């Protein structure tokens, strides 16, 4: 889709997701000004036709829309609460936090920006690096309908846009989605190992699960694409997944909803995060399980 008039987007965070997402905006005809702490990420962005700058403040200067695609709420707040960030914004700019952040902190941040006349929405995504490359993400948008409408042309570039409620709602639903995703990935890996030990063929197991009630995004996508081939290269870090799981469990606790299974999943993923490399892909939870089994630990 081509923007009706050329719109300038300031993009902060050109990592595994931000790189393909910013490239899709460029391909759709938007002017994109980008910043990342990483020199390599900025160089890759410039090679793709983006205008790379050397600070977040410069990236958001005189743009229509700001997109943040950063690791977590701590980083998002460090960027947005820098007084120079606010000074660089036009009051007409809409700030979109597309990172997977903490919903209550997002509400507070939106209120802070709102007090200075700047609108903010949250629009985290699901679909991974491949979904980002192909424009097939699910975009979960929280915010005032008028603010969402003002940036719909930008969000449409990324995939299916779903309005989910007021600001912070996108971040809540995203965390809950990833708690589900992580829990069934670990459960699937456990089932696969038990089956292998019994002598079942992994490909046959997956084929049966995928036409039966045990199927999920783990059996349909993650096991066949990243685990069984041993590539473990989905592009989504294990520590980022664990961050999202903790957000979801905290959300349950705050509302008084039971979350015993979720807490157990967090405990197991936390153990994996301690034992695996800091940069481990989240699909390496399968490798971790095998290591634990080989050592005879729990
Ligand atoms: P990533 O670690 O690959 O990228 C984050 C980028 O932010 C890095 O390039 C880093 O250099 C940059 N950065 C950190 N601090 C910065 C700062 N102060 N200023 C500017 N840049 C800074 O992470 P990612 O996989 O792209 O994920 C980004 C967000 O999207 C996370 O919240 C993650 O949970 C979420 N997410 C990731 C995926 C995925 O498949 N990778 C899918 C959906 C959602």
mmCIF file of C-alpha atoms and ligand atoms in Angstrom:
data_model
loop_
_atom_site.group_PDB
_atom_site.id
_atom_site.type_symbol
_atom_site.label_atom_id
_atom_site.label_comp_id
_atom_site.label_asym_id
_atom_site.label_seq_id
_atom_site.Cartn_x
_atom_site.Cartn_y
_atom_site.Cartn_z
ATOM 1 C CA UNK A 1 0.000 0.000 0.000
ATOM 2 C CA UNK A 2 1.266 3.515 -0.823
ATOM 3 C CA UNK A 3 0.767 6.326 1.718
ATOM 4 C CA UNK A 4 -1.634 9.041 0.497
ATOM 5 C CA UNK A 5 1.002 11.747 1.028
ATOM 6 C CA UNK A 6 4.585 10.919 1.871
ATOM 7 C CA UNK A 7 4.709 10.508 5.599
ATOM 8 C CA UNK A 8 7.809 10.517 7.745
ATOM 9 C CA UNK A 9 8.243 7.750 10.273
ATOM 10 C CA UNK A 10 10.873 7.823 13.026
ATOM 11 C CA UNK A 11 11.914 4.236 13.846
ATOM 12 C CA UNK A 12 13.837 3.453 17.055
ATOM 13 C CA UNK A 13 15.100 -0.123 17.481
ATOM 14 C CA UNK A 14 16.365 -1.792 14.293
ATOM 15 C CA UNK A 15 16.877 -5.314 15.660
ATOM 16 C CA UNK A 16 15.563 -8.714 14.536
ATOM 17 C CA UNK A 17 12.052 -7.267 14.103
ATOM 18 C CA UNK A 18 12.747 -3.576 13.553
ATOM 19 C CA UNK A 19 14.965 -4.261 10.540
ATOM 20 C CA UNK A 20 12.378 -6.090 8.387
ATOM 21 C CA UNK A 21 9.550 -3.828 9.641
ATOM 22 C CA UNK A 22 11.418 -0.634 8.727
ATOM 23 C CA UNK A 23 12.278 -2.158 5.351
ATOM 24 C CA UNK A 24 8.602 -2.839 4.676
ATOM 25 C CA UNK A 25 7.794 0.805 5.427
ATOM 26 C CA UNK A 26 10.494 1.921 2.987
ATOM 27 C CA UNK A 27 9.159 -0.470 0.323
ATOM 28 C CA UNK A 28 5.649 0.951 0.877
ATOM 29 C CA UNK A 29 6.888 4.478 0.127
ATOM 30 C CA UNK A 30 7.232 5.989 3.606
ATOM 31 C CA UNK A 31 10.227 8.142 4.483
ATOM 32 C CA UNK A 32 11.885 6.404 7.419
ATOM 33 C CA UNK A 33 14.436 7.923 9.787
ATOM 34 C CA UNK A 34 15.987 5.241 11.984
ATOM 35 C CA UNK A 35 18.163 4.805 15.032
ATOM 36 C CA UNK A 36 19.610 1.815 16.867
ATOM 37 C CA UNK A 37 22.491 1.641 19.341
ATOM 38 C CA UNK A 38 24.134 -0.900 17.032
ATOM 39 C CA UNK A 39 26.336 0.502 14.248
ATOM 40 C CA UNK A 40 25.736 -2.638 12.176
ATOM 41 C CA UNK A 41 21.951 -2.274 12.442
ATOM 42 C CA UNK A 42 22.123 1.388 11.376
ATOM 43 C CA UNK A 43 24.373 0.502 8.428
ATOM 44 C CA UNK A 44 21.985 -2.241 7.290
ATOM 45 C CA UNK A 45 19.071 0.201 7.544
ATOM 46 C CA UNK A 46 20.939 2.825 5.489
ATOM 47 C CA UNK A 47 21.802 0.187 2.851
ATOM 48 C CA UNK A 48 18.076 -0.546 2.542
ATOM 49 C CA UNK A 49 17.362 3.129 1.763
ATOM 50 C CA UNK A 50 16.584 4.427 5.251
ATOM 51 C CA UNK A 51 17.912 7.659 6.722
ATOM 52 C CA UNK A 52 20.116 6.472 9.608
ATOM 53 C CA UNK A 53 20.789 8.991 12.376
ATOM 54 C CA UNK A 54 22.919 8.866 15.516
ATOM 55 C CA UNK A 55 20.308 9.319 18.263
ATOM 56 C CA UNK A 56 16.695 8.518 19.092
ATOM 57 C CA UNK A 57 16.080 12.239 19.488
ATOM 58 C CA UNK A 58 17.143 12.883 15.893
ATOM 59 C CA UNK A 59 15.071 9.952 14.627
ATOM 60 C CA UNK A 60 11.857 11.395 16.073
ATOM 61 C CA UNK A 61 12.504 14.998 15.059
ATOM 62 C CA UNK A 62 9.738 16.399 12.804
ATOM 63 C CA UNK A 63 8.168 13.046 11.960
ATOM 64 C CA UNK A 64 4.462 12.207 11.690
ATOM 65 C CA UNK A 65 4.715 8.847 13.439
ATOM 66 C CA UNK A 66 7.242 7.356 15.879
ATOM 67 C CA UNK A 67 7.664 3.584 16.091
ATOM 68 C CA UNK A 68 9.520 2.033 19.016
ATOM 69 C CA UNK A 69 10.659 -1.584 18.541
ATOM 70 C CA UNK A 70 12.820 -2.015 21.618
ATOM 71 C CA UNK A 71 13.462 -4.935 24.001
ATOM 72 C CA UNK A 72 11.256 -3.972 26.969
ATOM 73 C CA UNK A 73 9.585 -1.247 29.051
ATOM 74 C CA UNK A 74 12.864 -0.266 30.726
ATOM 75 C CA UNK A 75 14.427 0.638 27.382
ATOM 76 C CA UNK A 76 11.233 2.211 26.030
ATOM 77 C CA UNK A 77 10.983 4.460 29.082
ATOM 78 C CA UNK A 78 14.680 5.379 28.983
ATOM 79 C CA UNK A 79 14.163 6.595 25.412
ATOM 80 C CA UNK A 80 10.771 8.297 25.822
ATOM 81 C CA UNK A 81 11.336 9.918 29.219
ATOM 82 C CA UNK A 82 14.546 11.560 28.027
ATOM 83 C CA UNK A 83 13.443 15.256 28.009
ATOM 84 C CA UNK A 84 15.196 15.756 24.658
ATOM 85 C CA UNK A 85 12.868 13.134 23.111
ATOM 86 C CA UNK A 86 9.783 15.148 24.012
ATOM 87 C CA UNK A 87 11.378 18.381 22.828
ATOM 88 C CA UNK A 88 12.003 16.819 19.399
ATOM 89 C CA UNK A 89 8.412 15.703 18.891
ATOM 90 C CA UNK A 90 5.710 17.666 17.148
ATOM 91 C CA UNK A 91 2.443 17.636 19.103
ATOM 92 C CA UNK A 92 0.779 16.117 15.996
ATOM 93 C CA UNK A 93 3.090 13.074 16.184
ATOM 94 C CA UNK A 94 1.614 9.746 17.255
ATOM 95 C CA UNK A 95 4.012 7.513 19.219
ATOM 96 C CA UNK A 96 3.490 3.767 18.724
ATOM 97 C CA UNK A 97 5.185 1.325 21.074
ATOM 98 C CA UNK A 98 5.362 -1.881 19.017
ATOM 99 C CA UNK A 99 7.727 -3.548 21.500
ATOM 100 C CA UNK A 100 6.308 -6.170 23.875
ATOM 101 C CA UNK A 101 6.154 -3.931 26.947
ATOM 102 C CA UNK A 102 4.397 -3.966 30.330
ATOM 103 C CA UNK A 103 0.754 -2.835 30.029
ATOM 104 C CA UNK A 104 0.529 -0.786 33.230
ATOM 105 C CA UNK A 105 3.808 1.005 32.511
ATOM 106 C CA UNK A 106 2.506 1.678 28.999
ATOM 107 C CA UNK A 107 -0.591 3.336 30.425
ATOM 108 C CA UNK A 108 1.580 5.544 32.651
ATOM 109 C CA UNK A 109 3.828 6.438 29.734
ATOM 110 C CA UNK A 110 0.826 7.312 27.546
ATOM 111 C CA UNK A 111 -0.498 9.533 30.352
ATOM 112 C CA UNK A 112 2.915 11.251 30.633
ATOM 113 C CA UNK A 113 3.022 11.943 26.889
ATOM 114 C CA UNK A 114 -0.652 12.922 26.899
ATOM 115 C CA UNK A 115 0.061 15.526 29.595
ATOM 116 C CA UNK A 116 2.463 17.087 27.068
ATOM 117 C CA UNK A 117 -0.092 16.922 24.249
ATOM 118 C CA UNK A 118 1.405 13.881 22.499
ATOM 119 C CA UNK A 119 -0.710 10.835 21.627
ATOM 120 C CA UNK A 120 0.553 7.299 22.230
ATOM 121 C CA UNK A 121 -0.805 3.863 21.347
ATOM 122 C CA UNK A 122 0.598 0.369 21.844
ATOM 123 C CA UNK A 123 0.777 -2.070 18.940
ATOM 124 C CA UNK A 124 2.845 -5.157 19.735
ATOM 125 C CA UNK A 125 3.025 -7.907 17.137
ATOM 126 C CA UNK A 126 3.030 -11.651 16.727
ATOM 127 C CA UNK A 127 4.311 -13.629 13.756
ATOM 128 C CA UNK A 128 8.075 -13.517 14.224
ATOM 129 C CA UNK A 129 10.818 -12.399 11.883
ATOM 130 C CA UNK A 130 9.319 -14.235 8.891
ATOM 131 C CA UNK A 131 5.938 -12.577 9.510
ATOM 132 C CA UNK A 132 7.696 -9.198 9.726
ATOM 133 C CA UNK A 133 9.492 -9.805 6.420
ATOM 134 C CA UNK A 134 6.303 -10.829 4.643
ATOM 135 C CA UNK A 135 3.933 -8.264 6.182
ATOM 136 C CA UNK A 136 1.976 -11.032 7.872
ATOM 137 C CA UNK A 137 2.145 -9.979 11.506
ATOM 138 C CA UNK A 138 -0.834 -9.782 13.809
ATOM 139 C CA UNK A 139 -0.782 -6.210 15.162
ATOM 140 C CA UNK A 140 -2.616 -5.900 18.512
ATOM 141 C CA UNK A 141 -3.526 -2.262 18.918
ATOM 142 C CA UNK A 142 -4.460 -0.513 22.150
ATOM 143 C CA UNK A 143 -5.490 3.128 22.030
ATOM 144 C CA UNK A 144 -8.122 5.732 21.305
ATOM 145 C CA UNK A 145 -9.894 4.900 18.022
ATOM 146 C CA UNK A 146 -9.032 8.333 16.529
ATOM 147 C CA UNK A 147 -5.341 7.890 17.349
ATOM 148 C CA UNK A 148 -5.341 4.389 15.856
ATOM 149 C CA UNK A 149 -7.111 5.667 12.728
ATOM 150 C CA UNK A 150 -4.450 8.375 12.355
ATOM 151 C CA UNK A 151 -1.711 5.734 11.897
ATOM 152 C CA UNK A 152 -3.697 2.923 10.266
ATOM 153 C CA UNK A 153 -1.849 3.370 6.953
ATOM 154 C CA UNK A 154 1.446 2.710 8.757
ATOM 155 C CA UNK A 155 0.201 -0.278 10.750
ATOM 156 C CA UNK A 156 -1.424 -1.885 7.686
ATOM 157 C CA UNK A 157 2.037 -2.326 6.170
ATOM 158 C CA UNK A 158 2.882 -4.884 8.863
ATOM 159 C CA UNK A 159 -0.099 -7.223 8.575
ATOM 160 C CA UNK A 160 -3.479 -7.771 10.192
ATOM 161 C CA UNK A 161 -4.403 -4.890 12.500
ATOM 162 C CA UNK A 162 -6.723 -5.779 15.392
ATOM 163 C CA UNK A 163 -8.064 -3.153 17.796
ATOM 164 C CA UNK A 164 -8.082 -4.743 21.255
ATOM 165 C CA UNK A 165 -9.082 -1.918 23.642
ATOM 166 C CA UNK A 166 -7.676 1.189 25.322
ATOM 167 C CA UNK A 167 -3.959 1.930 25.545
ATOM 168 C CA UNK A 168 -2.045 -0.907 27.254
ATOM 169 C CA UNK A 169 -4.474 -3.570 26.006
ATOM 170 C CA UNK A 170 -2.191 -4.574 23.144
ATOM 171 C CA UNK A 171 0.665 -5.187 25.563
ATOM 172 C CA UNK A 172 -1.591 -7.196 27.876
ATOM 173 C CA UNK A 173 -2.871 -9.493 25.130
ATOM 174 C CA UNK A 174 0.623 -9.899 23.646
ATOM 175 C CA UNK A 175 2.057 -11.076 26.977
ATOM 176 C CA UNK A 176 -0.821 -13.507 27.466
ATOM 177 C CA UNK A 177 -0.321 -14.846 23.944
ATOM 178 C CA UNK A 178 3.350 -15.494 24.644
ATOM 179 C CA UNK A 179 2.608 -17.213 27.949
ATOM 180 C CA UNK A 180 0.429 -19.613 25.955
ATOM 181 C CA UNK A 181 3.013 -19.947 23.208
ATOM 182 C CA UNK A 182 5.889 -20.688 25.612
ATOM 183 C CA UNK A 183 3.833 -23.125 27.666
ATOM 184 C CA UNK A 184 2.732 -25.198 24.692
ATOM 185 C CA UNK A 185 6.226 -25.103 23.189
ATOM 186 C CA UNK A 186 7.686 -26.614 26.352
ATOM 187 C CA UNK A 187 4.801 -29.109 26.653
ATOM 188 C CA UNK A 188 5.287 -30.122 23.004
ATOM 189 C CA UNK A 189 9.025 -30.628 23.511
ATOM 190 C CA UNK A 190 8.355 -32.804 26.568
ATOM 191 C CA UNK A 191 5.830 -34.906 24.633
ATOM 192 C CA UNK A 192 8.221 -35.255 21.690
ATOM 193 C CA UNK A 193 11.042 -36.445 23.965
ATOM 194 C CA UNK A 194 8.794 -38.961 25.695
ATOM 195 C CA UNK A 195 7.690 -40.271 22.296
ATOM 196 C CA UNK A 196 11.254 -40.491 20.978
ATOM 197 C CA UNK A 197 12.303 -42.438 24.057
ATOM 198 C CA UNK A 198 9.459 -44.857 23.363
ATOM 199 C CA UNK A 199 10.810 -45.259 19.823
ATOM 200 C CA UNK A 200 8.358 -43.051 17.920
ATOM 201 C CA UNK A 201 9.553 -41.156 14.851
ATOM 202 C CA UNK A 202 9.481 -37.352 15.509
ATOM 203 C CA UNK A 203 8.181 -36.571 11.994
ATOM 204 C CA UNK A 204 5.364 -39.090 12.414
ATOM 205 C CA UNK A 205 4.481 -37.649 15.817
ATOM 206 C CA UNK A 206 4.284 -34.117 14.425
ATOM 207 C CA UNK A 207 2.193 -35.239 11.487
ATOM 208 C CA UNK A 208 -0.285 -36.917 13.855
ATOM 209 C CA UNK A 209 -0.355 -33.981 16.320
ATOM 210 C CA UNK A 210 -0.962 -31.578 13.434
ATOM 211 C CA UNK A 211 -4.132 -33.379 12.391
ATOM 212 C CA UNK A 212 -5.212 -33.983 16.008
ATOM 213 C CA UNK A 213 -6.150 -31.999 19.082
ATOM 214 C CA UNK A 214 -2.529 -31.573 20.244
ATOM 215 C CA UNK A 215 -1.713 -29.176 17.405
ATOM 216 C CA UNK A 216 -0.527 -25.589 18.026
ATOM 217 C CA UNK A 217 1.849 -22.988 16.632
ATOM 218 C CA UNK A 218 4.586 -25.115 18.210
ATOM 219 C CA UNK A 219 3.665 -28.300 16.331
ATOM 220 C CA UNK A 220 2.800 -26.474 13.093
ATOM 221 C CA UNK A 221 5.699 -24.023 12.886
ATOM 222 C CA UNK A 222 8.344 -24.097 15.592
ATOM 223 C CA UNK A 223 9.117 -27.823 15.836
ATOM 224 C CA UNK A 224 9.254 -28.464 12.060
ATOM 225 C CA UNK A 225 11.085 -25.236 11.132
ATOM 226 C CA UNK A 226 13.503 -24.597 13.988
ATOM 227 C CA UNK A 227 13.737 -27.581 16.352
ATOM 228 C CA UNK A 228 13.769 -30.785 14.286
ATOM 229 C CA UNK A 229 16.217 -29.337 11.698
ATOM 230 C CA UNK A 230 18.396 -28.222 14.647
ATOM 231 C CA UNK A 231 18.681 -24.635 13.350
ATOM 232 C CA UNK A 232 17.164 -22.882 16.406
ATOM 233 C CA UNK A 233 17.111 -19.635 14.405
ATOM 234 C CA UNK A 234 13.581 -18.237 14.765
ATOM 235 C CA UNK A 235 15.074 -14.827 15.598
ATOM 236 C CA UNK A 236 13.159 -14.464 18.884
ATOM 237 C CA UNK A 237 15.383 -14.607 21.943
ATOM 238 C CA UNK A 238 14.654 -16.907 24.873
ATOM 239 C CA UNK A 239 15.121 -14.066 27.352
ATOM 240 C CA UNK A 240 12.578 -11.915 25.504
ATOM 241 C CA UNK A 241 10.081 -14.776 25.682
ATOM 242 C CA UNK A 242 10.701 -15.151 29.421
ATOM 243 C CA UNK A 243 10.191 -11.383 29.874
ATOM 244 C CA UNK A 244 6.752 -11.687 28.230
ATOM 245 C CA UNK A 245 5.792 -14.708 30.338
ATOM 246 C CA UNK A 246 6.622 -12.805 33.519
ATOM 247 C CA UNK A 247 4.504 -9.853 32.367
ATOM 248 C CA UNK A 248 1.540 -12.206 31.810
ATOM 249 C CA UNK A 249 1.900 -13.892 35.202
ATOM 250 C CA UNK A 250 2.149 -10.496 36.906
ATOM 251 C CA UNK A 251 -1.019 -9.450 35.080
ATOM 252 C CA UNK A 252 -2.809 -12.543 36.390
ATOM 253 C CA UNK A 253 -1.599 -11.862 39.934
ATOM 254 C CA UNK A 254 -2.698 -8.228 39.761
ATOM 255 C CA UNK A 255 -6.202 -9.290 38.737
ATOM 256 C CA UNK A 256 -6.331 -12.217 41.187
ATOM 257 C CA UNK A 257 -6.646 -14.850 38.419
ATOM 258 C CA UNK A 258 -5.146 -18.292 39.131
ATOM 259 C CA UNK A 259 -1.939 -18.898 37.193
ATOM 260 C CA UNK A 260 -0.251 -21.973 38.707
ATOM 261 C CA UNK A 261 0.633 -23.578 35.376
ATOM 262 C CA UNK A 262 1.945 -20.245 34.071
ATOM 263 C CA UNK A 263 4.157 -19.842 37.146
ATOM 264 C CA UNK A 264 5.549 -23.349 36.732
ATOM 265 C CA UNK A 265 6.304 -22.560 33.085
ATOM 266 C CA UNK A 266 8.089 -19.355 34.153
ATOM 267 C CA UNK A 267 10.187 -21.350 36.654
ATOM 268 C CA UNK A 268 11.263 -23.850 33.970
ATOM 269 C CA UNK A 269 12.004 -21.178 31.352
ATOM 270 C CA UNK A 270 13.941 -19.183 33.987
ATOM 271 C CA UNK A 271 16.119 -22.238 34.640
ATOM 272 C CA UNK A 272 16.718 -22.590 30.884
ATOM 273 C CA UNK A 273 17.634 -18.889 30.640
ATOM 274 C CA UNK A 274 20.247 -19.349 33.366
ATOM 275 C CA UNK A 275 21.768 -22.432 31.772
ATOM 276 C CA UNK A 276 21.745 -21.421 28.097
ATOM 277 C CA UNK A 277 23.774 -18.700 26.388
ATOM 278 C CA UNK A 278 22.413 -15.163 26.918
ATOM 279 C CA UNK A 279 21.688 -14.901 23.177
ATOM 280 C CA UNK A 280 19.872 -18.271 22.935
ATOM 281 C CA UNK A 281 16.895 -18.425 20.597
ATOM 282 C CA UNK A 282 13.639 -19.250 22.399
ATOM 283 C CA UNK A 283 13.349 -22.507 20.407
ATOM 284 C CA UNK A 284 16.495 -23.694 22.226
ATOM 285 C CA UNK A 285 14.180 -24.578 25.097
ATOM 286 C CA UNK A 286 14.074 -27.931 23.232
ATOM 287 C CA UNK A 287 17.861 -28.275 23.426
ATOM 288 C CA UNK A 288 17.829 -27.318 27.101
ATOM 289 C CA UNK A 289 15.316 -30.053 27.819
ATOM 290 C CA UNK A 290 17.567 -32.640 26.200
ATOM 291 C CA UNK A 291 20.594 -31.396 28.168
ATOM 292 C CA UNK A 292 18.658 -31.685 31.418
ATOM 293 C CA UNK A 293 17.518 -35.193 30.485
ATOM 294 C CA UNK A 294 21.072 -36.241 29.591
ATOM 295 C CA UNK A 295 22.348 -35.012 32.955
ATOM 296 C CA UNK A 296 19.605 -36.835 34.751
ATOM 297 C CA UNK A 297 18.444 -33.579 36.397
ATOM 298 C CA UNK A 298 14.721 -33.058 37.112
HETATM 299 P P1 LIG B 1 16.342 -7.381 19.280
HETATM 300 O O1 LIG B 1 17.111 -7.550 20.535
HETATM 301 O O2 LIG B 1 16.753 -8.132 18.067
HETATM 302 O O3 LIG B 1 16.299 -5.820 18.875
HETATM 303 C C1 LIG B 1 16.199 -4.778 19.795
HETATM 304 C C2 LIG B 1 17.065 -3.645 19.255
HETATM 305 O O4 LIG B 1 16.947 -2.526 20.123
HETATM 306 C C3 LIG B 1 18.547 -4.008 19.170
HETATM 307 O O5 LIG B 1 19.004 -3.839 17.841
HETATM 308 C C4 LIG B 1 19.195 -3.039 20.141
HETATM 309 O O6 LIG B 1 20.489 -2.596 19.710
HETATM 310 C C5 LIG B 1 18.208 -1.893 20.129
HETATM 311 N N1 LIG B 1 18.287 -1.038 21.294
HETATM 312 C C6 LIG B 1 18.420 -1.378 22.606
HETATM 313 N N2 LIG B 1 18.426 -0.283 23.386
HETATM 314 C C7 LIG B 1 18.290 0.776 22.548
HETATM 315 C C8 LIG B 1 18.245 2.185 22.750
HETATM 316 N N3 LIG B 1 18.306 2.717 23.980
HETATM 317 N N4 LIG B 1 18.121 2.978 21.667
HETATM 318 C C9 LIG B 1 18.045 2.450 20.424
HETATM 319 N N5 LIG B 1 18.111 1.126 20.161
HETATM 320 C C10 LIG B 1 18.232 0.306 21.223
HETATM 321 O O7 LIG B 1 14.833 -7.666 19.660
HETATM 322 P P2 LIG B 1 13.645 -8.041 18.654
HETATM 323 O O8 LIG B 1 13.610 -9.523 18.533
HETATM 324 O O9 LIG B 1 13.691 -7.168 17.464
HETATM 325 O O10 LIG B 1 12.402 -7.633 19.586
HETATM 326 C C11 LIG B 1 11.987 -6.276 19.771
HETATM 327 C C12 LIG B 1 10.679 -6.310 20.566
HETATM 328 O O11 LIG B 1 9.695 -7.043 19.826
HETATM 329 C C13 LIG B 1 10.798 -7.027 21.922
HETATM 330 O O12 LIG B 1 9.958 -6.395 22.849
HETATM 331 C C14 LIG B 1 10.313 -8.441 21.619
HETATM 332 O O13 LIG B 1 9.831 -9.078 22.778
HETATM 333 C C15 LIG B 1 9.253 -8.165 20.579
HETATM 334 N N6 LIG B 1 8.964 -9.247 19.598
HETATM 335 C C16 LIG B 1 9.974 -9.967 19.014
HETATM 336 C C17 LIG B 1 9.636 -10.966 18.085
HETATM 337 C C18 LIG B 1 10.691 -11.805 17.397
HETATM 338 O O14 LIG B 1 10.319 -12.818 16.766
HETATM 339 N N7 LIG B 1 11.971 -11.471 17.448
HETATM 340 C C19 LIG B 1 8.308 -11.190 17.740
HETATM 341 C C20 LIG B 1 7.311 -10.396 18.324
HETATM 342 C C21 LIG B 1 7.648 -9.427 19.255
#
